[in-house]
Tab-separated table of C-alpha atoms in Angstrom:
chain	number	residue	atom	x	y	z
K	158	MET	CA	0.000	0.000	0.000
K	159	LYS	CA	1.122	3.556	-0.728
K	160	LEU	CA	1.656	6.007	2.121
K	161	VAL	CA	2.560	9.691	2.010
K	162	VAL	CA	5.320	10.851	4.343
K	163	GLN	CA	6.092	14.505	5.038
K	164	VAL	CA	9.699	15.523	5.631
K	165	LYS	CA	10.838	19.076	6.271
K	166	LEU	CA	13.728	20.450	4.241
K	167	LEU	CA	16.359	22.540	6.030
K	168	PRO	CA	17.911	24.531	3.163
K	169	THR	CA	20.525	27.249	3.455
K	170	PRO	CA	19.595	30.799	2.286
K	171	GLU	CA	21.269	30.132	-1.092
K	172	GLN	CA	19.343	26.876	-1.453
K	173	VAL	CA	16.090	28.644	-0.513
K	174	SER	CA	16.630	31.118	-3.336
K	175	ALA	CA	17.160	28.295	-5.831
K	176	LEU	CA	14.078	26.385	-4.634
K	177	GLU	CA	11.901	29.504	-4.812
K	178	SER	CA	13.111	30.296	-8.340
K	179	THR	CA	12.317	26.725	-9.348
K	180	LEU	CA	8.746	26.833	-8.058
K	181	ARG	CA	8.163	30.209	-9.692
K	182	ALA	CA	9.475	28.973	-13.045
K	183	CYS	CA	7.507	25.711	-12.934
K	184	ASN	CA	4.224	27.362	-11.991
K	185	THR	CA	4.624	30.219	-14.451
K	186	ALA	CA	5.143	27.560	-17.125
K	187	ALA	CA	2.135	25.625	-15.822
K	188	SER	CA	-0.109	28.691	-16.149
K	189	GLU	CA	1.142	29.169	-19.698
K	190	VAL	CA	0.440	25.520	-20.541
K	191	ALA	CA	-3.029	25.814	-19.008
K	192	ARG	CA	-3.837	28.774	-21.281
K	193	VAL	CA	-2.719	26.855	-24.363
K	194	ALA	CA	-4.733	23.815	-23.297
K	195	ARG	CA	-7.884	25.920	-22.818
K	196	ASN	CA	-7.457	27.868	-26.052
K	197	ARG	CA	-6.850	24.765	-28.153
K	198	GLY	CA	-9.229	22.492	-26.234
K	199	VAL	CA	-6.455	19.926	-25.740
K	200	TYR	CA	-6.299	18.289	-22.321
K	201	ARG	CA	-4.539	14.957	-22.907
K	202	ASN	CA	-0.922	14.760	-21.824
K	203	TYR	CA	0.487	13.313	-25.037
K	204	ASP	CA	-1.466	15.676	-27.317
K	205	LEU	CA	-0.702	18.793	-25.265
K	206	ARG	CA	3.000	17.993	-25.200
K	207	LYS	CA	3.258	18.641	-28.958
K	208	TYR	CA	2.266	22.301	-28.504
K	209	VAL	CA	4.103	23.344	-25.335
K	210	TYR	CA	6.987	21.016	-24.462
K	211	GLN	CA	9.808	22.751	-26.324
K	212	ASN	CA	8.593	26.264	-25.529
K	213	ILE	CA	8.476	25.838	-21.767
K	214	LYS	CA	11.861	24.098	-21.772
K	215	ASP	CA	13.495	26.985	-23.624
K	216	ASN	CA	11.631	29.938	-22.109
K	217	HIS	CA	11.567	28.835	-18.455
K	218	ARG	CA	14.869	26.940	-18.143
K	219	LEU	CA	13.132	23.686	-17.296
K	220	GLY	CA	14.758	20.301	-17.644
K	221	ALA	CA	13.109	17.555	-19.669
K	222	GLN	CA	11.622	15.776	-16.652
K	223	ALA	CA	10.429	19.015	-15.055
K	224	ALA	CA	8.702	20.041	-18.286
K	225	GLN	CA	6.975	16.658	-18.501
K	226	HIS	CA	5.743	16.985	-14.918
K	227	VAL	CA	4.469	20.522	-15.532
K	228	ILE	CA	2.378	19.315	-18.495
K	229	LYS	CA	1.054	16.350	-16.522
K	230	LYS	CA	0.199	18.624	-13.590
K	231	VAL	CA	-1.881	20.829	-15.870
K	232	CYS	CA	-3.710	17.849	-17.388
K	233	ASP	CA	-4.458	16.445	-13.921
K	234	SER	CA	-5.760	19.855	-12.803
K	235	TYR	CA	-8.192	20.058	-15.715
K	236	LYS	CA	-9.293	16.495	-15.036
K	237	ALA	CA	-10.032	17.384	-11.405
K	238	LEU	CA	-11.824	20.561	-12.510
K	239	LYS	CA	-14.099	18.606	-14.861
K	240	ALA	CA	-14.875	16.124	-12.103
K	241	ASN	CA	-15.854	18.967	-9.756
K	242	ILE	CA	-18.067	20.515	-12.449
K	243	ARG	CA	-19.811	17.190	-13.056
K	244	ALA	CA	-20.322	16.722	-9.319
K	245	GLY	CA	-21.912	20.185	-9.014
K	246	ASN	CA	-19.226	21.497	-6.690
K	247	LEU	CA	-18.782	24.677	-8.739
K	248	GLY	CA	-22.391	25.804	-8.880
K	249	ARG	CA	-25.411	25.086	-11.011
K	250	PRO	CA	-25.337	25.153	-14.834
K	251	GLY	CA	-25.389	28.768	-16.010
K	252	SER	CA	-24.166	30.234	-12.733
K	253	LYS	CA	-21.369	32.820	-12.882
K	254	ARG	CA	-18.919	30.677	-10.944
K	255	ARG	CA	-19.539	27.631	-13.133
K	256	ARG	CA	-19.279	29.598	-16.403
K	257	ARG	CA	-15.963	31.028	-15.248
K	258	ALA	CA	-14.686	27.541	-14.365
K	259	GLU	CA	-15.764	26.195	-17.758
K	260	THR	CA	-14.215	28.989	-19.828
K	261	ASP	CA	-11.266	30.550	-17.985
K	262	PRO	CA	-7.871	28.805	-18.020
K	263	ILE	CA	-6.510	27.457	-14.761
K	264	SER	CA	-3.840	29.599	-13.122
K	265	PHE	CA	-1.219	28.362	-10.679
K	266	ARG	CA	0.096	30.207	-7.637
K	267	TRP	CA	3.870	30.574	-7.595
K	268	GLU	CA	4.144	28.299	-4.519
K	269	ALA	CA	1.943	25.493	-5.904
K	270	ALA	CA	3.484	22.046	-5.345
K	271	GLN	CA	5.767	20.619	-8.029
K	272	PRO	CA	6.195	16.842	-8.564
K	273	TYR	CA	9.664	15.251	-8.538
K	274	ASP	CA	10.624	11.749	-9.636
K	275	ALA	CA	13.759	9.667	-9.085
K	276	ARG	CA	15.610	11.409	-11.925
K	277	MET	CA	15.134	14.804	-10.285
K	278	LEU	CA	15.472	13.857	-6.617
K	279	SER	CA	17.739	11.385	-4.855
K	280	TRP	CA	18.041	10.506	-1.175
K	281	GLN	CA	21.212	10.126	0.885
K	282	ARG	CA	19.583	8.342	3.790
K	283	ASN	CA	22.649	7.907	5.988
K	284	ALA	CA	23.501	11.608	5.797
K	285	ARG	CA	19.810	12.656	5.879
K	286	THR	CA	20.201	14.864	2.855
K	287	VAL	CA	18.662	15.015	-0.612
K	288	SER	CA	19.989	16.032	-3.993
K	289	ILE	CA	17.301	17.972	-5.844
K	290	TRP	CA	17.035	19.537	-9.317
K	291	THR	CA	16.471	23.297	-9.583
K	292	VAL	CA	16.630	25.844	-12.403
K	293	ALA	CA	19.939	26.966	-10.900
K	294	GLY	CA	21.411	23.478	-11.151
K	295	ARG	CA	21.492	20.435	-8.933
K	296	LEU	CA	21.376	21.204	-5.204
K	297	LYS	CA	23.315	18.645	-3.205
K	298	GLY	CA	23.363	18.159	0.528
K	299	VAL	CA	19.967	19.676	1.334
K	300	ALA	CA	19.282	18.486	4.888
K	301	TYR	CA	15.880	17.210	5.960
K	302	ALA	CA	14.128	16.310	9.207
K	303	GLY	CA	10.832	14.748	10.216
K	304	SER	CA	8.962	12.603	12.691
K	305	PRO	CA	10.630	9.350	13.816
K	306	ASP	CA	8.047	7.262	11.926
K	307	GLY	CA	8.445	9.387	8.791
K	308	LEU	CA	12.229	9.197	8.835
K	309	LYS	CA	12.083	5.452	9.391
K	310	ALA	CA	9.690	5.017	6.454
K	311	VAL	CA	11.893	7.049	4.103
K	312	ALA	CA	14.995	5.156	5.259
K	313	GLU	CA	13.590	1.619	4.998
K	314	LEU	CA	10.781	1.591	2.413
K	315	PRO	CA	10.893	2.024	-1.379
K	316	VAL	CA	10.442	5.706	-2.212
K	317	GLY	CA	8.341	6.888	-5.149
K	318	GLU	CA	7.388	10.321	-6.459
K	319	SER	CA	7.633	13.390	-4.204
K	320	ASP	CA	6.028	16.844	-4.219
K	321	LEU	CA	8.055	19.944	-3.359
K	322	VAL	CA	5.818	22.121	-1.153
K	323	HIS	CA	6.306	25.651	0.172
K	324	ARG	CA	4.073	26.548	3.114
K	325	ASP	CA	4.298	29.321	5.708
K	326	GLY	CA	7.899	30.080	4.786
K	327	MET	CA	8.954	26.437	5.190
K	328	TRP	CA	9.894	23.789	2.625
K	329	PHE	CA	8.592	20.219	2.626
K	330	LEU	CA	8.732	17.062	0.578
K	331	HIS	CA	5.537	14.996	0.478
K	332	THR	CA	6.965	11.620	-0.451
K	333	THR	CA	5.172	8.439	-1.475
K	334	VAL	CA	6.502	5.207	0.043
K	335	GLU	CA	5.437	1.635	-0.642
K	336	ALA	CA	4.597	-0.253	2.561
K	337	ALA	CA	3.755	-3.926	2.860
K	338	GLU	CA	0.067	-4.498	3.480
K	339	PRO	CA	-0.757	-7.118	6.113
K	340	GLU	CA	-3.350	-9.784	5.429
K	341	LEU	CA	-6.834	-9.024	6.701
K	342	VAL	CA	-7.839	-10.925	9.803
K	343	ASP	CA	-10.997	-13.023	10.018
K	344	PRO	CA	-13.156	-10.697	12.133
K	345	LYS	CA	-15.072	-11.865	15.185
K	346	GLY	CA	-17.928	-9.461	14.572
K	347	PHE	CA	-17.826	-5.778	13.708
K	348	LEU	CA	-17.392	-2.566	15.644
K	349	GLY	CA	-20.083	-0.182	14.399
K	350	ILE	CA	-19.170	3.516	14.102
K	351	ASP	CA	-21.869	6.194	13.944
K	352	MET	CA	-20.461	9.506	12.729
K	353	GLY	CA	-22.164	12.718	13.715
K	354	ILE	CA	-21.743	16.376	14.535
K	355	ALA	CA	-22.503	16.561	18.253
K	356	ASN	CA	-20.490	13.370	18.672
K	357	ILE	CA	-17.822	13.005	16.017
K	358	ALA	CA	-18.034	9.243	16.436
K	359	TYR	CA	-19.951	6.837	18.689
K	360	ASP	CA	-19.109	3.137	18.617
K	361	SER	CA	-21.265	0.114	19.296
K	362	ASP	CA	-19.421	-0.537	22.580
K	363	GLY	CA	-20.891	2.693	23.926
K	364	ASP	CA	-17.701	4.763	23.764
K	365	ARG	CA	-18.245	8.359	22.699
K	366	TYR	CA	-15.802	10.592	20.859
K	367	ALA	CA	-17.329	13.971	21.642
K	368	GLY	CA	-17.306	16.795	19.159
K	369	THR	CA	-18.211	19.473	21.696
K	370	THR	CA	-14.669	20.795	22.015
K	371	LEU	CA	-14.028	20.750	18.269
K	372	ASN	CA	-17.374	22.393	17.472
K	373	SER	CA	-16.729	25.123	20.066
K	374	TYR	CA	-13.310	25.713	18.526
K	375	ARG	CA	-14.851	25.994	15.059
K	376	ARG	CA	-17.548	28.404	16.213
K	377	ARG	CA	-14.859	30.612	17.717
K	378	GLN	CA	-12.857	30.447	14.482
K	379	LEU	CA	-16.015	31.344	12.521
K	380	ARG	CA	-16.541	34.473	14.643
K	381	LEU	CA	-12.898	35.483	14.167
K	382	ARG	CA	-13.134	34.911	10.397
K	383	GLN	CA	-16.250	37.067	10.180
K	384	ARG	CA	-14.490	39.924	11.983
K	385	LEU	CA	-11.483	39.685	9.671
K	386	GLN	CA	-13.688	39.477	6.561
K	387	ARG	CA	-15.449	42.697	7.552
K	388	LYS	CA	-12.091	44.512	7.723
K	389	ASP	CA	-11.128	43.337	4.205
K	390	THR	CA	-7.516	44.549	4.371
K	391	ASN	CA	-4.375	42.839	3.098
K	392	SER	CA	-3.259	41.964	6.625
K	393	ALA	CA	-6.752	40.641	7.432
K	394	ARG	CA	-6.646	38.380	4.354
K	395	ARG	CA	-3.249	37.041	5.407
K	396	LEU	CA	-4.588	36.288	8.884
K	397	LEU	CA	-7.622	34.578	7.342
K	398	ALA	CA	-5.373	32.247	5.379
K	399	ARG	CA	-3.324	31.429	8.483
K	400	ARG	CA	-6.430	30.746	10.561
K	401	ARG	CA	-7.891	28.511	7.872
K	402	ARG	CA	-4.773	26.351	7.840
K	403	LYS	CA	-4.615	26.311	11.642
K	404	GLU	CA	-8.216	25.100	11.900
K	405	ALA	CA	-7.593	22.421	9.271
K	406	ARG	CA	-4.545	21.134	11.171
K	407	HIS	CA	-6.493	21.056	14.435
K	408	ALA	CA	-9.400	19.110	12.903
K	409	ALA	CA	-6.984	16.678	11.218
K	410	ASN	CA	-5.234	16.030	14.525
K	411	VAL	CA	-8.556	15.295	16.245
K	412	ASN	CA	-9.579	12.925	13.450
K	413	HIS	CA	-6.198	11.171	13.559
K	414	CYS	CA	-6.539	10.551	17.317
K	415	ILE	CA	-10.105	9.255	16.982
K	416	ALA	CA	-9.272	6.970	14.041
K	417	LYS	CA	-6.226	5.562	15.831
K	418	THR	CA	-8.267	4.802	18.965
K	419	ILE	CA	-11.023	3.058	16.975
K	420	VAL	CA	-8.639	0.942	14.885
K	421	THR	CA	-6.615	-0.026	17.972
K	422	LYS	CA	-9.786	-1.178	19.732
K	423	ALA	CA	-10.931	-3.214	16.721
K	424	GLU	CA	-7.487	-4.787	16.348
K	425	ARG	CA	-7.270	-5.636	20.044
K	426	THR	CA	-10.702	-7.299	20.071
K	427	GLY	CA	-10.323	-9.080	16.728
K	428	ARG	CA	-13.229	-7.283	15.049
K	429	GLY	CA	-13.733	-5.466	11.782
K	430	ILE	CA	-15.010	-1.903	11.473
K	431	ALA	CA	-18.382	-0.966	9.969
K	432	VAL	CA	-19.028	2.654	8.954
K	433	GLU	CA	-21.842	4.448	7.160
K	434	ASP	CA	-21.673	5.213	3.463
K	435	LEU	CA	-22.227	8.975	3.635
K	436	THR	CA	-21.704	9.722	-0.050
K	437	GLY	CA	-23.593	12.873	-1.081
K	438	ILE	CA	-24.993	13.620	2.374
K	439	ARG	CA	-24.528	17.384	1.942
K	440	GLU	CA	-26.695	17.300	-1.176
K	441	ARG	CA	-29.331	15.000	0.345
K	442	VAL	CA	-29.878	16.804	3.640
K	443	ARG	CA	-31.858	20.066	3.840
K	444	LEU	CA	-31.036	22.212	6.864
K	445	ARG	CA	-31.405	25.750	8.109
K	446	LYS	CA	-28.516	28.146	7.479
K	447	PRO	CA	-26.793	27.806	10.900
K	448	GLN	CA	-26.967	24.026	10.573
K	449	ARG	CA	-25.627	24.163	7.000
K	450	VAL	CA	-22.484	25.881	8.270
K	451	THR	CA	-21.977	23.122	10.831
K	452	LEU	CA	-22.596	20.367	8.276
K	453	SER	CA	-20.234	21.914	5.721
K	454	SER	CA	-17.412	22.107	8.273
K	455	TRP	CA	-18.002	18.500	9.371
K	456	SER	CA	-14.880	16.591	8.249
K	457	PHE	CA	-16.446	13.110	8.267
K	458	HIS	CA	-14.840	12.263	4.920
K	459	GLN	CA	-11.383	12.908	6.355
K	460	LEU	CA	-12.178	10.756	9.398
K	461	GLY	CA	-13.369	7.994	7.068
K	462	GLU	CA	-10.150	8.168	5.046
K	463	PHE	CA	-8.050	8.032	8.200
K	464	LEU	CA	-10.011	5.006	9.408
K	465	THR	CA	-9.535	3.303	6.031
K	466	TYR	CA	-5.785	3.590	5.766
K	467	LYS	CA	-5.131	2.934	9.461
K	468	ALA	CA	-7.339	-0.172	9.273
K	469	ARG	CA	-5.472	-1.393	6.184
K	470	ARG	CA	-2.127	-0.929	7.911
K	471	ALA	CA	-3.375	-2.913	10.894
K	472	GLY	CA	-5.009	-5.669	8.787
K	473	VAL	CA	-8.476	-4.800	10.114
K	474	PRO	CA	-11.379	-5.273	7.634
K	475	LEU	CA	-13.512	-2.175	7.039
K	476	VAL	CA	-16.909	-2.230	5.318
K	477	GLU	CA	-19.437	0.457	4.424
K	478	VAL	CA	-23.130	-0.056	5.134
K	479	ASP	CA	-26.348	1.663	4.143
K	480	PRO	CA	-26.942	4.483	6.661
K	481	ARG	CA	-30.696	4.780	6.051
K	482	TYR	CA	-32.917	4.563	9.138
K	483	THR	CA	-30.110	3.497	11.483
K	484	SER	CA	-31.198	6.240	13.901
K	485	GLN	CA	-34.919	5.308	13.688
K	486	THR	CA	-34.598	1.512	13.996
K	487	CYS	CA	-34.460	-0.299	17.319
K	488	HIS	CA	-31.332	-2.415	17.589
K	489	ARG	CA	-33.129	-4.934	19.805
K	490	CYS	CA	-36.467	-5.629	18.084
K	491	GLY	CA	-35.903	-4.024	14.669
K	492	HIS	CA	-38.987	-1.761	14.896
K	493	ARG	CA	-38.604	1.362	12.737
K	494	ASP	CA	-40.443	4.578	13.483
K	495	LYS	CA	-39.259	8.171	13.187
K	496	ARG	CA	-40.929	8.832	16.551
K	497	ASN	CA	-38.407	6.445	18.139
K	498	ARG	CA	-35.893	9.294	17.897
K	499	VAL	CA	-37.221	11.481	20.695
K	500	ASP	CA	-34.517	14.149	20.383
K	501	GLN	CA	-30.890	14.494	19.375
K	502	GLU	CA	-29.645	12.246	22.181
K	503	THR	CA	-32.556	10.014	23.162
K	504	PHE	CA	-33.887	6.866	21.477
K	505	ASN	CA	-37.067	5.284	22.864
K	506	CYS	CA	-38.513	2.316	20.968
K	507	ARG	CA	-42.299	2.530	20.552
K	508	SER	CA	-42.533	-1.252	20.285
K	509	CYS	CA	-40.333	-2.872	22.936
K	510	GLY	CA	-39.698	0.199	25.082
K	511	VAL	CA	-35.887	0.076	25.002
K	512	VAL	CA	-34.261	3.394	25.914
K	513	ALA	CA	-30.739	4.197	24.707
K	514	HIS	CA	-28.519	6.988	23.518
K	515	ALA	CA	-29.553	7.656	19.912
K	516	ASP	CA	-26.005	7.479	18.546
K	517	HIS	CA	-25.267	4.265	20.457
K	518	ASN	CA	-28.425	2.680	19.054
K	519	ALA	CA	-27.391	3.720	15.531
K	520	ALA	CA	-23.878	2.315	16.052
K	521	LEU	CA	-25.363	-1.046	17.125
K	522	ASN	CA	-27.459	-1.112	13.946
K	523	ILE	CA	-24.369	-0.282	11.874
K	524	ALA	CA	-22.467	-3.139	13.543
K	525	SER	CA	-25.288	-5.568	12.660
K	526	ARG	CA	-25.313	-4.385	9.057
K	527	GLY	CA	-21.541	-4.745	9.000
K	528	VAL	CA	-21.876	-8.449	9.817
K	529	GLU	CA	-24.383	-8.844	6.948
K	530	ALA	CA	-22.180	-6.888	4.521
K	531	GLY	CA	-19.170	-8.977	5.503
K	532	ALA	CA	-21.063	-12.223	4.954
K	533	GLN	CA	-22.306	-11.074	1.527
K	534	SER	CA	-18.804	-10.020	0.500
K	535	THR	CA	-17.416	-13.382	1.559
K	536	ALA	CA	-20.142	-15.197	-0.385
K	537	ARG	CA	-19.271	-13.248	-3.551
K	538	THR	CA	-15.498	-13.555	-3.319
K	539	ARG	CA	-15.094	-16.943	-1.627
K	540	PRO	CA	-18.044	-19.241	-2.420
K	541	ASP	CA	-16.165	-22.153	-0.873
K	542	LEU	CA	-16.228	-20.367	2.492
K	543	ALA	CA	-19.719	-18.900	2.265
K	544	ALA	CA	-21.248	-21.677	4.320
K	545	SER	CA	-18.492	-21.766	6.914
K	546	GLU	CA	-17.757	-19.428	9.775
K	547	GLY	CA	-15.328	-16.568	9.175
K	548	GLY	CA	-13.691	-16.257	5.763
K	549	ASP	CA	-11.653	-13.555	4.137
K	550	LEU	CA	-13.543	-10.278	3.977
K	551	GLN	CA	-12.891	-8.036	1.011
K	552	THR	CA	-13.173	-4.378	1.925
K	553	ARG	CA	-13.530	-1.329	-0.256
K	554	PRO	CA	-12.216	2.172	0.461
K	555	PHE	CA	-14.271	4.799	2.245
K	556	THR	CA	-16.118	6.976	-0.304
K	557	GLY	CA	-18.237	9.223	1.900
K	558	GLY	CA	-18.288	12.934	1.261
């Protein structure tokens, strides 16, 4: 399985100047390629190369590999843009924002990430330095640092393509490494995970991962952003960008901690993990404006991705289940009634009278559906084991969001 490791470069002032010139040249060339692609209506890598390859090499002092990566970066950007247009993420057909996205060429900021392959970047693991291509020539002996796990991964695992990233005055390499994927265990049941806003996650064992602190933090950040937006000065816009990144890092850290705790529990108890398939929930759910803000800032997709890759690394099966009516159905008798959900926290079955926390009841239903989904997957992939207990469960990646 592929993992992305972040290492921090520690360049000298002369090396910083060369790296900055390289990013500026690559992204200026990328903006030029994007204009040609839009004007000619050519978005395939091989076809676009005929029009721009030699020009950007000569005019922007790019090497052959760098020029190839610039063209590929532009093609990938247009591919992502088309996917966002199809998904409706850039407004309705005919809206100003969508028309602009469909007609204007993509432009690249000077500090946008630039891909590097093995021909442009080499690692001296013992010395903890890299040799990296720049427009000013090859930089050798650029020191790097990172977390113990990241440094160990770069030192011991096969290294693939890297992205050179400039952020907040610092330089990073986001490097892909190839890690061995353990075999999935035969689960003894499933740990159901109900994702929500008041509680970021609630598992079928009754453990709650509260979102109160995170939601309070986000409300405070929203008030601060509104104050800065009203000022509308250059310094206010810079502070807005810093606050946005700070909030994103905080939410990612919370999601990492929650995902690690859930996967560790499932691994320790020999169970798989069952989560809801929340694909398109923002489009399906109609809420009032204050609630829409909360839903839009809910990073359930990130939590799902963290759960997926951490589960894969631990060999824990993860399945997605249908989320419909999990909060209205009694986990004990199976009776479904929207009146069973008394309020945000309380579930009271109208049939058997069971009283439970609403999110805990939903998590128990998700765990039951996880067992069914696991059995169906085993029957499809291993017919010889369909009638026996256990079997190898085939999981698919989290797609919510």
